[in-house]
Amino acid sequence: MFSNTIGSRNHSYYGNCNADWKDNRIPFIGLGQYPIPDDIKERLRYGQVPMLEFDGKRLVQSLAISRYLAKQFDLVGKNDFEAAQADEIVDACRDMLIMYMIHFHEQDEAKQAY
C-alpha cells in the first residue's frame, strides 16, 4: 500500500523480479494529506504508508521494506561489503530527503533562499 508519491523504489523490486503482487495506492491530495480509509489506517503500525502485506504479515517504513525486498530478490550484493555499499547509498539518499523536507517545510523565506 503506497501513496502516489512514496514507494516507487519498492514497486521496482516487484516489477524487475517478476513477482506476483497487487499495487494498492492511496491518492495524494497534498503534502501530508492522504485520504486513508479507517479500515486501512487501523492496520498501519504508525498510521502512515507505505506498508507491505504478505502471508498475514505487515511491514511498514519504506527503508525497512526496501531492505527486506532487496534481500528477498537477491539484490543486496554478493558479500557483506557490497551490502554495506548499498546501505550507504540508501542512507545518503535518506539524508538528502530529510534535508529537502526541512527546507520544504521552512516558513522563513530568508532561510528558504539559503
PDB file of N, CA and C in Angstrom:
ATOM      1  N   MET A   1       0.840  -1.147   0.000  1.00  0.00           N
ATOM      2  CA  MET A   1       0.000   0.000   0.000  1.00  0.00           C
ATOM      3  C   MET A   1       0.897   1.225   0.000  1.00  0.00           C
ATOM      4  N   PHE A   2       0.768   2.056  -0.980  1.00  0.00           N
ATOM      5  CA  PHE A   2       1.641   3.200  -1.147  1.00  0.00           C
ATOM      6  C   PHE A   2       0.820   4.423  -1.489  1.00  0.00           C
ATOM      7  N   SER A   3       1.389   5.598  -1.189  1.00  0.00           N
ATOM      8  CA  SER A   3       0.795   6.809  -1.721  1.00  0.00           C
ATOM      9  C   SER A   3       1.260   6.926  -3.164  1.00  0.00           C
ATOM     10  N   ASN A   4       0.741   7.861  -3.907  1.00  0.00           N
ATOM     11  CA  ASN A   4       1.181   8.043  -5.287  1.00  0.00           C
ATOM     12  C   ASN A   4       2.573   8.644  -5.385  1.00  0.00           C
ATOM     13  N   THR A   5       3.129   9.115  -4.276  1.00  0.00           N
ATOM     14  CA  THR A   5       4.448   9.730  -4.324  1.00  0.00           C
ATOM     15  C   THR A   5       5.491   8.947  -3.563  1.00  0.00           C
ATOM     16  N   ILE A   6       5.102   7.942  -2.825  1.00  0.00           N
ATOM     17  CA  ILE A   6       6.035   7.191  -1.993  1.00  0.00           C
ATOM     18  C   ILE A   6       6.016   5.729  -2.410  1.00  0.00           C
ATOM     19  N   GLY A   7       7.167   5.112  -2.399  1.00  0.00           N
ATOM     20  CA  GLY A   7       7.214   3.676  -2.600  1.00  0.00           C
ATOM     21  C   GLY A   7       7.590   3.229  -3.992  1.00  0.00           C
ATOM     22  N   SER A   8       7.956   4.136  -4.893  1.00  0.00           N
ATOM     23  CA  SER A   8       8.273   3.703  -6.251  1.00  0.00           C
ATOM     24  C   SER A   8       9.487   2.791  -6.281  1.00  0.00           C
ATOM     25  N   ARG A   9      10.424   2.993  -5.363  1.00  0.00           N
ATOM     26  CA  ARG A   9      11.603   2.119  -5.312  1.00  0.00           C
ATOM     27  C   ARG A   9      11.146   0.700  -5.019  1.00  0.00           C
ATOM     28  N   ASN A  10      10.162   0.535  -4.122  1.00  0.00           N
ATOM     29  CA  ASN A  10       9.672  -0.790  -3.789  1.00  0.00           C
ATOM     30  C   ASN A  10       8.903  -1.404  -4.946  1.00  0.00           C
ATOM     31  N   HIS A  11       8.183  -0.594  -5.708  1.00  0.00           N
ATOM     32  CA  HIS A  11       7.491  -1.108  -6.900  1.00  0.00           C
ATOM     33  C   HIS A  11       8.500  -1.692  -7.882  1.00  0.00           C
ATOM     34  N   SER A  12       9.671  -1.074  -8.005  1.00  0.00           N
ATOM     35  CA  SER A  12      10.651  -1.548  -8.979  1.00  0.00           C
ATOM     36  C   SER A  12      11.188  -2.922  -8.612  1.00  0.00           C
ATOM     37  N   TYR A  13      11.253  -3.239  -7.321  1.00  0.00           N
ATOM     38  CA  TYR A  13      11.688  -4.586  -6.940  1.00  0.00           C
ATOM     39  C   TYR A  13      10.737  -5.616  -7.521  1.00  0.00           C
ATOM     40  N   TYR A  14       9.443  -5.384  -7.343  1.00  0.00           N
ATOM     41  CA  TYR A  14       8.449  -6.327  -7.846  1.00  0.00           C
ATOM     42  C   TYR A  14       8.484  -6.429  -9.362  1.00  0.00           C
ATOM     43  N   GLY A  15       8.510  -5.288 -10.029  1.00  0.00           N
ATOM     44  CA  GLY A  15       8.483  -5.284 -11.482  1.00  0.00           C
ATOM     45  C   GLY A  15       9.700  -5.927 -12.098  1.00  0.00           C
ATOM     46  N   ASN A  16      10.867  -5.679 -11.524  1.00  0.00           N
ATOM     47  CA  ASN A  16      12.111  -6.212 -12.081  1.00  0.00           C
ATOM     48  C   ASN A  16      12.339  -7.673 -11.741  1.00  0.00           C
ATOM     49  N   CYS A  17      11.616  -8.198 -10.771  1.00  0.00           N
ATOM     50  CA  CYS A  17      11.848  -9.571 -10.335  1.00  0.00           C
ATOM     51  C   CYS A  17      10.693 -10.500 -10.675  1.00  0.00           C
ATOM     52  N   ASN A  18       9.792 -10.034 -11.504  1.00  0.00           N
ATOM     53  CA  ASN A  18       8.651 -10.842 -11.928  1.00  0.00           C
ATOM     54  C   ASN A  18       7.873 -11.425 -10.751  1.00  0.00           C
ATOM     55  N   ALA A  19       7.712 -10.642  -9.695  1.00  0.00           N
ATOM     56  CA  ALA A  19       6.967 -11.087  -8.523  1.00  0.00           C
ATOM     57  C   ALA A  19       5.468 -10.900  -8.761  1.00  0.00           C
ATOM     58  N   ASP A  20       4.689 -11.756  -8.147  1.00  0.00           N
ATOM     59  CA  ASP A  20       3.240 -11.653  -8.201  1.00  0.00           C
ATOM     60  C   ASP A  20       2.812 -10.747  -7.049  1.00  0.00           C
ATOM     61  N   TRP A  21       2.258  -9.583  -7.373  1.00  0.00           N
ATOM     62  CA  TRP A  21       1.914  -8.619  -6.340  1.00  0.00           C
ATOM     63  C   TRP A  21       0.752  -7.750  -6.766  1.00  0.00           C
ATOM     64  N   LYS A  22       0.109  -7.139  -5.792  1.00  0.00           N
ATOM     65  CA  LYS A  22      -1.012  -6.239  -6.052  1.00  0.00           C
ATOM     66  C   LYS A  22      -0.626  -4.850  -5.548  1.00  0.00           C
ATOM     67  N   ASP A  23      -0.791  -3.863  -6.388  1.00  0.00           N
ATOM     68  CA  ASP A  23      -0.459  -2.481  -6.084  1.00  0.00           C
ATOM     69  C   ASP A  23      -1.705  -1.762  -5.585  1.00  0.00           C
ATOM     70  N   ASN A  24      -1.742  -1.433  -4.307  1.00  0.00           N
ATOM     71  CA  ASN A  24      -2.847  -0.673  -3.723  1.00  0.00           C
ATOM     72  C   ASN A  24      -2.329   0.715  -3.396  1.00  0.00           C
ATOM     73  N   ARG A  25      -2.819   1.710  -4.111  1.00  0.00           N
ATOM     74  CA  ARG A  25      -2.348   3.073  -3.886  1.00  0.00           C
ATOM     75  C   ARG A  25      -3.423   3.931  -3.240  1.00  0.00           C
ATOM     76  N   ILE A  26      -2.956   4.887  -2.467  1.00  0.00           N
ATOM     77  CA  ILE A  26      -3.818   5.882  -1.852  1.00  0.00           C
ATOM     78  C   ILE A  26      -3.524   7.196  -2.557  1.00  0.00           C
ATOM     79  N   PRO A  27      -4.536   7.871  -3.083  1.00  0.00           N
ATOM     80  CA  PRO A  27      -4.281   9.102  -3.842  1.00  0.00           C
ATOM     81  C   PRO A  27      -3.686  10.208  -2.965  1.00  0.00           C
ATOM     82  N   PHE A  28      -2.772  10.952  -3.558  1.00  0.00           N
ATOM     83  CA  PHE A  28      -2.123  12.083  -2.906  1.00  0.00           C
ATOM     84  C   PHE A  28      -2.964  13.328  -3.150  1.00  0.00           C
ATOM     85  N   ILE A  29      -3.366  13.996  -2.084  1.00  0.00           N
ATOM     86  CA  ILE A  29      -4.162  15.215  -2.200  1.00  0.00           C
ATOM     87  C   ILE A  29      -3.271  16.440  -2.015  1.00  0.00           C
ATOM     88  N   GLY A  30      -2.410  16.384  -1.046  1.00  0.00           N
ATOM     89  CA  GLY A  30      -1.500  17.485  -0.738  1.00  0.00           C
ATOM     90  C   GLY A  30      -0.495  16.997   0.281  1.00  0.00           C
ATOM     91  N   LEU A  31       0.500  17.804   0.558  1.00  0.00           N
ATOM     92  CA  LEU A  31       1.564  17.406   1.474  1.00  0.00           C
ATOM     93  C   LEU A  31       0.985  16.913   2.794  1.00  0.00           C
ATOM     94  N   GLY A  32       1.259  15.668   3.105  1.00  0.00           N
ATOM     95  CA  GLY A  32       0.759  15.078   4.335  1.00  0.00           C
ATOM     96  C   GLY A  32      -0.717  14.767   4.327  1.00  0.00           C
ATOM     97  N   GLN A  33      -1.367  14.860   3.184  1.00  0.00           N
ATOM     98  CA  GLN A  33      -2.805  14.633   3.102  1.00  0.00           C
ATOM     99  C   GLN A  33      -3.111  13.432   2.212  1.00  0.00           C
ATOM    100  N   TYR A  34      -3.391  12.330   2.855  1.00  0.00           N
ATOM    101  CA  TYR A  34      -3.767  11.115   2.153  1.00  0.00           C
ATOM    102  C   TYR A  34      -5.086  10.642   2.757  1.00  0.00           C
ATOM    103  N   PRO A  35      -6.106  10.445   1.951  1.00  0.00           N
ATOM    104  CA  PRO A  35      -7.391  10.003   2.496  1.00  0.00           C
ATOM    105  C   PRO A  35      -7.355   8.508   2.804  1.00  0.00           C
ATOM    106  N   ILE A  36      -6.657   8.141   3.863  1.00  0.00           N
ATOM    107  CA  ILE A  36      -6.520   6.726   4.208  1.00  0.00           C
ATOM    108  C   ILE A  36      -7.808   6.264   4.881  1.00  0.00           C
ATOM    109  N   PRO A  37      -8.491   5.312   4.289  1.00  0.00           N
ATOM    110  CA  PRO A  37      -9.723   4.800   4.900  1.00  0.00           C
ATOM    111  C   PRO A  37      -9.436   4.226   6.293  1.00  0.00           C
ATOM    112  N   ASP A  38     -10.394   4.370   7.195  1.00  0.00           N
ATOM    113  CA  ASP A  38     -10.206   3.938   8.585  1.00  0.00           C
ATOM    114  C   ASP A  38      -9.836   2.461   8.693  1.00  0.00           C
ATOM    115  N   ASP A  39     -10.448   1.608   7.868  1.00  0.00           N
ATOM    116  CA  ASP A  39     -10.155   0.179   7.958  1.00  0.00           C
ATOM    117  C   ASP A  39      -8.714  -0.133   7.572  1.00  0.00           C
ATOM    118  N   ILE A  40      -8.123   0.722   6.763  1.00  0.00           N
ATOM    119  CA  ILE A  40      -6.715   0.552   6.396  1.00  0.00           C
ATOM    120  C   ILE A  40      -5.828   1.221   7.436  1.00  0.00           C
ATOM    121  N   LYS A  41      -6.186   2.424   7.844  1.00  0.00           N
ATOM    122  CA  LYS A  41      -5.365   3.179   8.785  1.00  0.00           C
ATOM    123  C   LYS A  41      -5.151   2.407  10.081  1.00  0.00           C
ATOM    124  N   GLU A  42      -6.158   1.688  10.535  1.00  0.00           N
ATOM    125  CA  GLU A  42      -6.016   0.940  11.787  1.00  0.00           C
ATOM    126  C   GLU A  42      -5.017  -0.220  11.651  1.00  0.00           C
ATOM    127  N   ARG A  43      -4.729  -0.624  10.424  1.00  0.00           N
ATOM    128  CA  ARG A  43      -3.746  -1.695  10.193  1.00  0.00           C
ATOM    129  C   ARG A  43      -2.324  -1.154  10.059  1.00  0.00           C
ATOM    130  N   LEU A  44      -2.188   0.154   9.918  1.00  0.00           N
ATOM    131  CA  LEU A  44      -0.870   0.761   9.742  1.00  0.00           C
ATOM    132  C   LEU A  44      -0.232   1.003  11.097  1.00  0.00           C
ATOM    133  N   ARG A  45       0.921   0.418  11.311  1.00  0.00           N
ATOM    134  CA  ARG A  45       1.575   0.486  12.615  1.00  0.00           C
ATOM    135  C   ARG A  45       1.790   1.925  13.082  1.00  0.00           C
ATOM    136  N   TYR A  46       2.176   2.819  12.213  1.00  0.00           N
ATOM    137  CA  TYR A  46       2.422   4.209  12.591  1.00  0.00           C
ATOM    138  C   TYR A  46       1.426   5.165  11.948  1.00  0.00           C
ATOM    139  N   GLY A  47       0.347   4.622  11.402  1.00  0.00           N
ATOM    140  CA  GLY A  47      -0.692   5.444  10.805  1.00  0.00           C
ATOM    141  C   GLY A  47      -0.295   6.087   9.493  1.00  0.00           C
ATOM    142  N   GLN A  48       0.713   5.546   8.836  1.00  0.00           N
ATOM    143  CA  GLN A  48       1.176   6.120   7.577  1.00  0.00           C
ATOM    144  C   GLN A  48       1.624   5.015   6.625  1.00  0.00           C
ATOM    145  N   VAL A  49       1.674   5.345   5.364  1.00  0.00           N
ATOM    146  CA  VAL A  49       2.151   4.420   4.344  1.00  0.00           C
ATOM    147  C   VAL A  49       3.599   4.763   4.037  1.00  0.00           C
ATOM    148  N   PRO A  50       4.350   3.863   3.451  1.00  0.00           N
ATOM    149  CA  PRO A  50       3.946   2.610   2.809  1.00  0.00           C
ATOM    150  C   PRO A  50       3.837   1.450   3.800  1.00  0.00           C
ATOM    151  N   MET A  51       3.146   0.411   3.327  1.00  0.00           N
ATOM    152  CA  MET A  51       3.018  -0.829   4.074  1.00  0.00           C
ATOM    153  C   MET A  51       3.087  -1.980   3.078  1.00  0.00           C
ATOM    154  N   LEU A  52       3.819  -2.998   3.441  1.00  0.00           N
ATOM    155  CA  LEU A  52       3.905  -4.227   2.658  1.00  0.00           C
ATOM    156  C   LEU A  52       3.180  -5.306   3.449  1.00  0.00           C
ATOM    157  N   GLU A  53       2.209  -5.963   2.820  1.00  0.00           N
ATOM    158  CA  GLU A  53       1.485  -7.064   3.438  1.00  0.00           C
ATOM    159  C   GLU A  53       1.710  -8.325   2.625  1.00  0.00           C
ATOM    160  N   PHE A  54       2.039  -9.401   3.312  1.00  0.00           N
ATOM    161  CA  PHE A  54       2.239 -10.690   2.649  1.00  0.00           C
ATOM    162  C   PHE A  54       2.134 -11.795   3.688  1.00  0.00           C
ATOM    163  N   ASP A  55       1.523 -12.894   3.307  1.00  0.00           N
ATOM    164  CA  ASP A  55       1.397 -14.073   4.167  1.00  0.00           C
ATOM    165  C   ASP A  55       0.935 -13.727   5.585  1.00  0.00           C
ATOM    166  N   GLY A  56      -0.013 -12.803   5.712  1.00  0.00           N
ATOM    167  CA  GLY A  56      -0.518 -12.415   7.023  1.00  0.00           C
ATOM    168  C   GLY A  56       0.435 -11.539   7.824  1.00  0.00           C
ATOM    169  N   LYS A  57       1.500 -11.073   7.211  1.00  0.00           N
ATOM    170  CA  LYS A  57       2.481 -10.221   7.886  1.00  0.00           C
ATOM    171  C   LYS A  57       2.396  -8.811   7.333  1.00  0.00           C
ATOM    172  N   ARG A  58       2.759  -7.838   8.159  1.00  0.00           N
ATOM    173  CA  ARG A  58       2.795  -6.431   7.736  1.00  0.00           C
ATOM    174  C   ARG A  58       4.146  -5.844   8.069  1.00  0.00           C
ATOM    175  N   LEU A  59       4.662  -5.084   7.122  1.00  0.00           N
ATOM    176  CA  LEU A  59       5.925  -4.380   7.326  1.00  0.00           C
ATOM    177  C   LEU A  59       5.728  -2.948   6.859  1.00  0.00           C
ATOM    178  N   VAL A  60       6.110  -1.989   7.687  1.00  0.00           N
ATOM    179  CA  VAL A  60       5.981  -0.583   7.333  1.00  0.00           C
ATOM    180  C   VAL A  60       7.355   0.075   7.348  1.00  0.00           C
ATOM    181  N   GLN A  61       7.397   1.316   6.902  1.00  0.00           N
ATOM    182  CA  GLN A  61       8.599   2.129   6.772  1.00  0.00           C
ATOM    183  C   GLN A  61       9.328   1.752   5.476  1.00  0.00           C
ATOM    184  N   SER A  62       9.474   2.731   4.617  1.00  0.00           N
ATOM    185  CA  SER A  62       9.964   2.483   3.259  1.00  0.00           C
ATOM    186  C   SER A  62      11.354   1.864   3.210  1.00  0.00           C
ATOM    187  N   LEU A  63      12.270   2.298   4.081  1.00  0.00           N
ATOM    188  CA  LEU A  63      13.616   1.728   4.028  1.00  0.00           C
ATOM    189  C   LEU A  63      13.635   0.291   4.521  1.00  0.00           C
ATOM    190  N   ALA A  64      12.844  -0.011   5.547  1.00  0.00           N
ATOM    191  CA  ALA A  64      12.750  -1.392   6.018  1.00  0.00           C
ATOM    192  C   ALA A  64      12.182  -2.290   4.922  1.00  0.00           C
ATOM    193  N   ILE A  65      11.151  -1.791   4.244  1.00  0.00           N
ATOM    194  CA  ILE A  65      10.553  -2.548   3.138  1.00  0.00           C
ATOM    195  C   ILE A  65      11.565  -2.724   2.016  1.00  0.00           C
ATOM    196  N   SER A  66      12.277  -1.669   1.662  1.00  0.00           N
ATOM    197  CA  SER A  66      13.277  -1.744   0.586  1.00  0.00           C
ATOM    198  C   SER A  66      14.357  -2.758   0.904  1.00  0.00           C
ATOM    199  N   ARG A  67      14.866  -2.714   2.126  1.00  0.00           N
ATOM    200  CA  ARG A  67      15.933  -3.654   2.503  1.00  0.00           C
ATOM    201  C   ARG A  67      15.421  -5.090   2.526  1.00  0.00           C
ATOM    202  N   TYR A  68      14.215  -5.280   3.018  1.00  0.00           N
ATOM    203  CA  TYR A  68      13.634  -6.616   3.035  1.00  0.00           C
ATOM    204  C   TYR A  68      13.482  -7.163   1.615  1.00  0.00           C
ATOM    205  N   LEU A  69      12.885  -6.361   0.731  1.00  0.00           N
ATOM    206  CA  LEU A  69      12.664  -6.821  -0.645  1.00  0.00           C
ATOM    207  C   LEU A  69      13.980  -7.043  -1.378  1.00  0.00           C
ATOM    208  N   ALA A  70      14.955  -6.194  -1.140  1.00  0.00           N
ATOM    209  CA  ALA A  70      16.263  -6.378  -1.774  1.00  0.00           C
ATOM    210  C   ALA A  70      16.855  -7.730  -1.373  1.00  0.00           C
ATOM    211  N   LYS A  71      16.714  -8.088  -0.112  1.00  0.00           N
ATOM    212  CA  LYS A  71      17.216  -9.398   0.341  1.00  0.00           C
ATOM    213  C   LYS A  71      16.409 -10.532  -0.288  1.00  0.00           C
ATOM    214  N   GLN A  72      15.084 -10.373  -0.327  1.00  0.00           N
ATOM    215  CA  GLN A  72      14.239 -11.424  -0.881  1.00  0.00           C
ATOM    216  C   GLN A  72      14.531 -11.697  -2.353  1.00  0.00           C
ATOM    217  N   PHE A  73      14.892 -10.658  -3.098  1.00  0.00           N
ATOM    218  CA  PHE A  73      15.118 -10.798  -4.537  1.00  0.00           C
ATOM    219  C   PHE A  73      16.603 -10.799  -4.901  1.00  0.00           C
ATOM    220  N   ASP A  74      17.450 -11.091  -3.917  1.00  0.00           N
ATOM    221  CA  ASP A  74      18.904 -11.196  -4.127  1.00  0.00           C
ATOM    222  C   ASP A  74      19.489  -9.960  -4.801  1.00  0.00           C
ATOM    223  N   LEU A  75      19.097  -8.786  -4.319  1.00  0.00           N
ATOM    224  CA  LEU A  75      19.608  -7.537  -4.871  1.00  0.00           C
ATOM    225  C   LEU A  75      20.523  -6.805  -3.887  1.00  0.00           C
ATOM    226  N   VAL A  76      20.902  -7.470  -2.820  1.00  0.00           N
ATOM    227  CA  VAL A  76      21.667  -6.817  -1.761  1.00  0.00           C
ATOM    228  C   VAL A  76      23.146  -6.699  -2.105  1.00  0.00           C
ATOM    229  N   GLY A  77      23.693  -7.660  -2.764  1.00  0.00           N
ATOM    230  CA  GLY A  77      25.115  -7.687  -3.074  1.00  0.00           C
ATOM    231  C   GLY A  77      25.652  -9.094  -2.905  1.00  0.00           C
ATOM    232  N   LYS A  78      26.850  -9.302  -3.418  1.00  0.00           N
ATOM    233  CA  LYS A  78      27.435 -10.649  -3.381  1.00  0.00           C
ATOM    234  C   LYS A  78      28.125 -10.959  -2.063  1.00  0.00           C
ATOM    235  N   ASN A  79      28.402  -9.925  -1.269  1.00  0.00           N
ATOM    236  CA  ASN A  79      29.077 -10.128   0.014  1.00  0.00           C
ATOM    237  C   ASN A  79      28.674  -9.005   0.968  1.00  0.00           C
ATOM    238  N   ASP A  80      29.175  -9.085   2.184  1.00  0.00           N
ATOM    239  CA  ASP A  80      28.798  -8.091   3.188  1.00  0.00           C
ATOM    240  C   ASP A  80      29.236  -6.682   2.814  1.00  0.00           C
ATOM    241  N   PHE A  81      30.400  -6.548   2.150  1.00  0.00           N
ATOM    242  CA  PHE A  81      30.862  -5.214   1.771  1.00  0.00           C
ATOM    243  C   PHE A  81      29.940  -4.600   0.713  1.00  0.00           C
ATOM    244  N   GLU A  82      29.534  -5.369  -0.284  1.00  0.00           N
ATOM    245  CA  GLU A  82      28.607  -4.862  -1.295  1.00  0.00           C
ATOM    246  C   GLU A  82      27.267  -4.503  -0.664  1.00  0.00           C
ATOM    247  N   ALA A  83      26.831  -5.284   0.320  1.00  0.00           N
ATOM    248  CA  ALA A  83      25.585  -4.960   1.027  1.00  0.00           C
ATOM    249  C   ALA A  83      25.735  -3.639   1.777  1.00  0.00           C
ATOM    250  N   ALA A  84      26.889  -3.440   2.389  1.00  0.00           N
ATOM    251  CA  ALA A  84      27.143  -2.186   3.105  1.00  0.00           C
ATOM    252  C   ALA A  84      27.189  -1.005   2.140  1.00  0.00           C
ATOM    253  N   GLN A  85      27.740  -1.214   0.944  1.00  0.00           N
ATOM    254  CA  GLN A  85      27.757  -0.139  -0.056  1.00  0.00           C
ATOM    255  C   GLN A  85      26.329   0.226  -0.478  1.00  0.00           C
ATOM    256  N   ALA A  86      25.476  -0.766  -0.620  1.00  0.00           N
ATOM    257  CA  ALA A  86      24.082  -0.496  -0.966  1.00  0.00           C
ATOM    258  C   ALA A  86      23.412   0.286   0.162  1.00  0.00           C
ATOM    259  N   ASP A  87      23.664  -0.111   1.409  1.00  0.00           N
ATOM    260  CA  ASP A  87      23.121   0.627   2.552  1.00  0.00           C
ATOM    261  C   ASP A  87      23.637   2.057   2.583  1.00  0.00           C
ATOM    262  N   GLU A  88      24.897   2.241   2.218  1.00  0.00           N
ATOM    263  CA  GLU A  88      25.491   3.578   2.193  1.00  0.00           C
ATOM    264  C   GLU A  88      24.716   4.492   1.237  1.00  0.00           C
ATOM    265  N   ILE A  89      24.388   3.981   0.077  1.00  0.00           N
ATOM    266  CA  ILE A  89      23.641   4.770  -0.914  1.00  0.00           C
ATOM    267  C   ILE A  89      22.243   5.077  -0.401  1.00  0.00           C
ATOM    268  N   VAL A  90      21.568   4.082   0.156  1.00  0.00           N
ATOM    269  CA  VAL A  90      20.223   4.286   0.688  1.00  0.00           C
ATOM    270  C   VAL A  90      20.249   5.326   1.804  1.00  0.00           C
ATOM    271  N   ASP A  91      21.231   5.219   2.705  1.00  0.00           N
ATOM    272  CA  ASP A  91      21.313   6.160   3.816  1.00  0.00           C
ATOM    273  C   ASP A  91      21.631   7.572   3.338  1.00  0.00           C
ATOM    274  N   ALA A  92      22.480   7.709   2.316  1.00  0.00           N
ATOM    275  CA  ALA A  92      22.790   9.034   1.761  1.00  0.00           C
ATOM    276  C   ALA A  92      21.533   9.651   1.140  1.00  0.00           C
ATOM    277  N   CYS A  93      20.755   8.848   0.430  1.00  0.00           N
ATOM    278  CA  CYS A  93      19.502   9.351  -0.156  1.00  0.00           C
ATOM    279  C   CYS A  93      18.533   9.773   0.936  1.00  0.00           C
ATOM    280  N   ARG A  94      18.471   9.005   2.001  1.00  0.00           N
ATOM    281  CA  ARG A  94      17.595   9.352   3.123  1.00  0.00           C
ATOM    282  C   ARG A  94      18.028  10.675   3.737  1.00  0.00           C
ATOM    283  N   ASP A  95      19.320  10.859   3.939  1.00  0.00           N
ATOM    284  CA  ASP A  95      19.831  12.113   4.499  1.00  0.00           C
ATOM    285  C   ASP A  95      19.453  13.302   3.622  1.00  0.00           C
ATOM    286  N   MET A  96      19.587  13.140   2.300  1.00  0.00           N
ATOM    287  CA  MET A  96      19.225  14.224   1.385  1.00  0.00           C
ATOM    288  C   MET A  96      17.723  14.516   1.446  1.00  0.00           C
ATOM    289  N   LEU A  97      16.915  13.469   1.550  1.00  0.00           N
ATOM    290  CA  LEU A  97      15.467  13.649   1.639  1.00  0.00           C
ATOM    291  C   LEU A  97      15.103  14.416   2.907  1.00  0.00           C
ATOM    292  N   ILE A  98      15.742  14.090   4.005  1.00  0.00           N
ATOM    293  CA  ILE A  98      15.476  14.799   5.258  1.00  0.00           C
ATOM    294  C   ILE A  98      15.824  16.274   5.113  1.00  0.00           C
ATOM    295  N   MET A  99      16.970  16.570   4.513  1.00  0.00           N
ATOM    296  CA  MET A  99      17.360  17.965   4.318  1.00  0.00           C
ATOM    297  C   MET A  99      16.367  18.683   3.406  1.00  0.00           C
ATOM    298  N   TYR A 100      15.907  18.012   2.370  1.00  0.00           N
ATOM    299  CA  TYR A 100      14.917  18.596   1.466  1.00  0.00           C
ATOM    300  C   TYR A 100      13.628  18.894   2.223  1.00  0.00           C
ATOM    301  N   MET A 101      13.163  17.943   3.034  1.00  0.00           N
ATOM    302  CA  MET A 101      11.909  18.121   3.750  1.00  0.00           C
ATOM    303  C   MET A 101      12.011  19.264   4.754  1.00  0.00           C
ATOM    304  N   ILE A 102      13.145  19.392   5.420  1.00  0.00           N
ATOM    305  CA  ILE A 102      13.334  20.506   6.353  1.00  0.00           C
ATOM    306  C   ILE A 102      13.232  21.821   5.592  1.00  0.00           C
ATOM    307  N   HIS A 103      13.899  21.890   4.456  1.00  0.00           N
ATOM    308  CA  HIS A 103      13.861  23.105   3.629  1.00  0.00           C
ATOM    309  C   HIS A 103      12.442  23.362   3.109  1.00  0.00           C
ATOM    310  N   PHE A 104      11.773  22.321   2.665  1.00  0.00           N
ATOM    311  CA  PHE A 104      10.436  22.442   2.092  1.00  0.00           C
ATOM    312  C   PHE A 104       9.440  22.981   3.112  1.00  0.00           C
ATOM    313  N   HIS A 105       9.584  22.553   4.363  1.00  0.00           N
ATOM    314  CA  HIS A 105       8.650  22.966   5.409  1.00  0.00           C
ATOM    315  C   HIS A 105       9.021  24.300   6.056  1.00  0.00           C
ATOM    316  N   GLU A 106      10.177  24.839   5.732  1.00  0.00           N
ATOM    317  CA  GLU A 106      10.609  26.110   6.318  1.00  0.00           C
ATOM    318  C   GLU A 106       9.678  27.241   5.894  1.00  0.00           C
ATOM    319  N   GLN A 107       9.200  28.003   6.873  1.00  0.00           N
ATOM    320  CA  GLN A 107       8.292  29.113   6.588  1.00  0.00           C
ATOM    321  C   GLN A 107       9.031  30.428   6.353  1.00  0.00           C
ATOM    322  N   ASP A 108      10.223  30.558   6.904  1.00  0.00           N
ATOM    323  CA  ASP A 108      11.001  31.792   6.765  1.00  0.00           C
ATOM    324  C   ASP A 108      11.644  31.835   5.381  1.00  0.00           C
ATOM    325  N   GLU A 109      11.217  32.790   4.545  1.00  0.00           N
ATOM    326  CA  GLU A 109      11.710  32.883   3.157  1.00  0.00           C
ATOM    327  C   GLU A 109      13.217  33.123   3.095  1.00  0.00           C
ATOM    328  N   ALA A 110      13.760  33.834   4.060  1.00  0.00           N
ATOM    329  CA  ALA A 110      15.204  34.074   4.072  1.00  0.00           C
ATOM    330  C   ALA A 110      15.966  32.770   4.260  1.00  0.00           C
ATOM    331  N   LYS A 111      15.453  31.909   5.121  1.00  0.00           N
ATOM    332  CA  LYS A 111      16.087  30.611   5.333  1.00  0.00           C
ATOM    333  C   LYS A 111      15.878  29.701   4.130  1.00  0.00           C
ATOM    334  N   GLN A 112      14.737  29.832   3.440  1.00  0.00           N
ATOM    335  CA  GLN A 112      14.478  29.032   2.253  1.00  0.00           C
ATOM    336  C   GLN A 112      15.471  29.349   1.148  1.00  0.00           C
ATOM    337  N   ALA A 113      15.873  30.612   1.037  1.00  0.00           N
ATOM    338  CA  ALA A 113      16.805  31.021  -0.005  1.00  0.00           C
ATOM    339  C   ALA A 113      18.189  30.438   0.227  1.00  0.00           C
ATOM    340  N   TYR A 114      18.493  30.078   1.449  1.00  0.00           N
ATOM    341  CA  TYR A 114      19.794  29.513   1.772  1.00  0.00           C
ATOM    342  C   TYR A 114      19.833  28.108   1.280  1.00  0.00           C
TER     343      TYR A 114
END
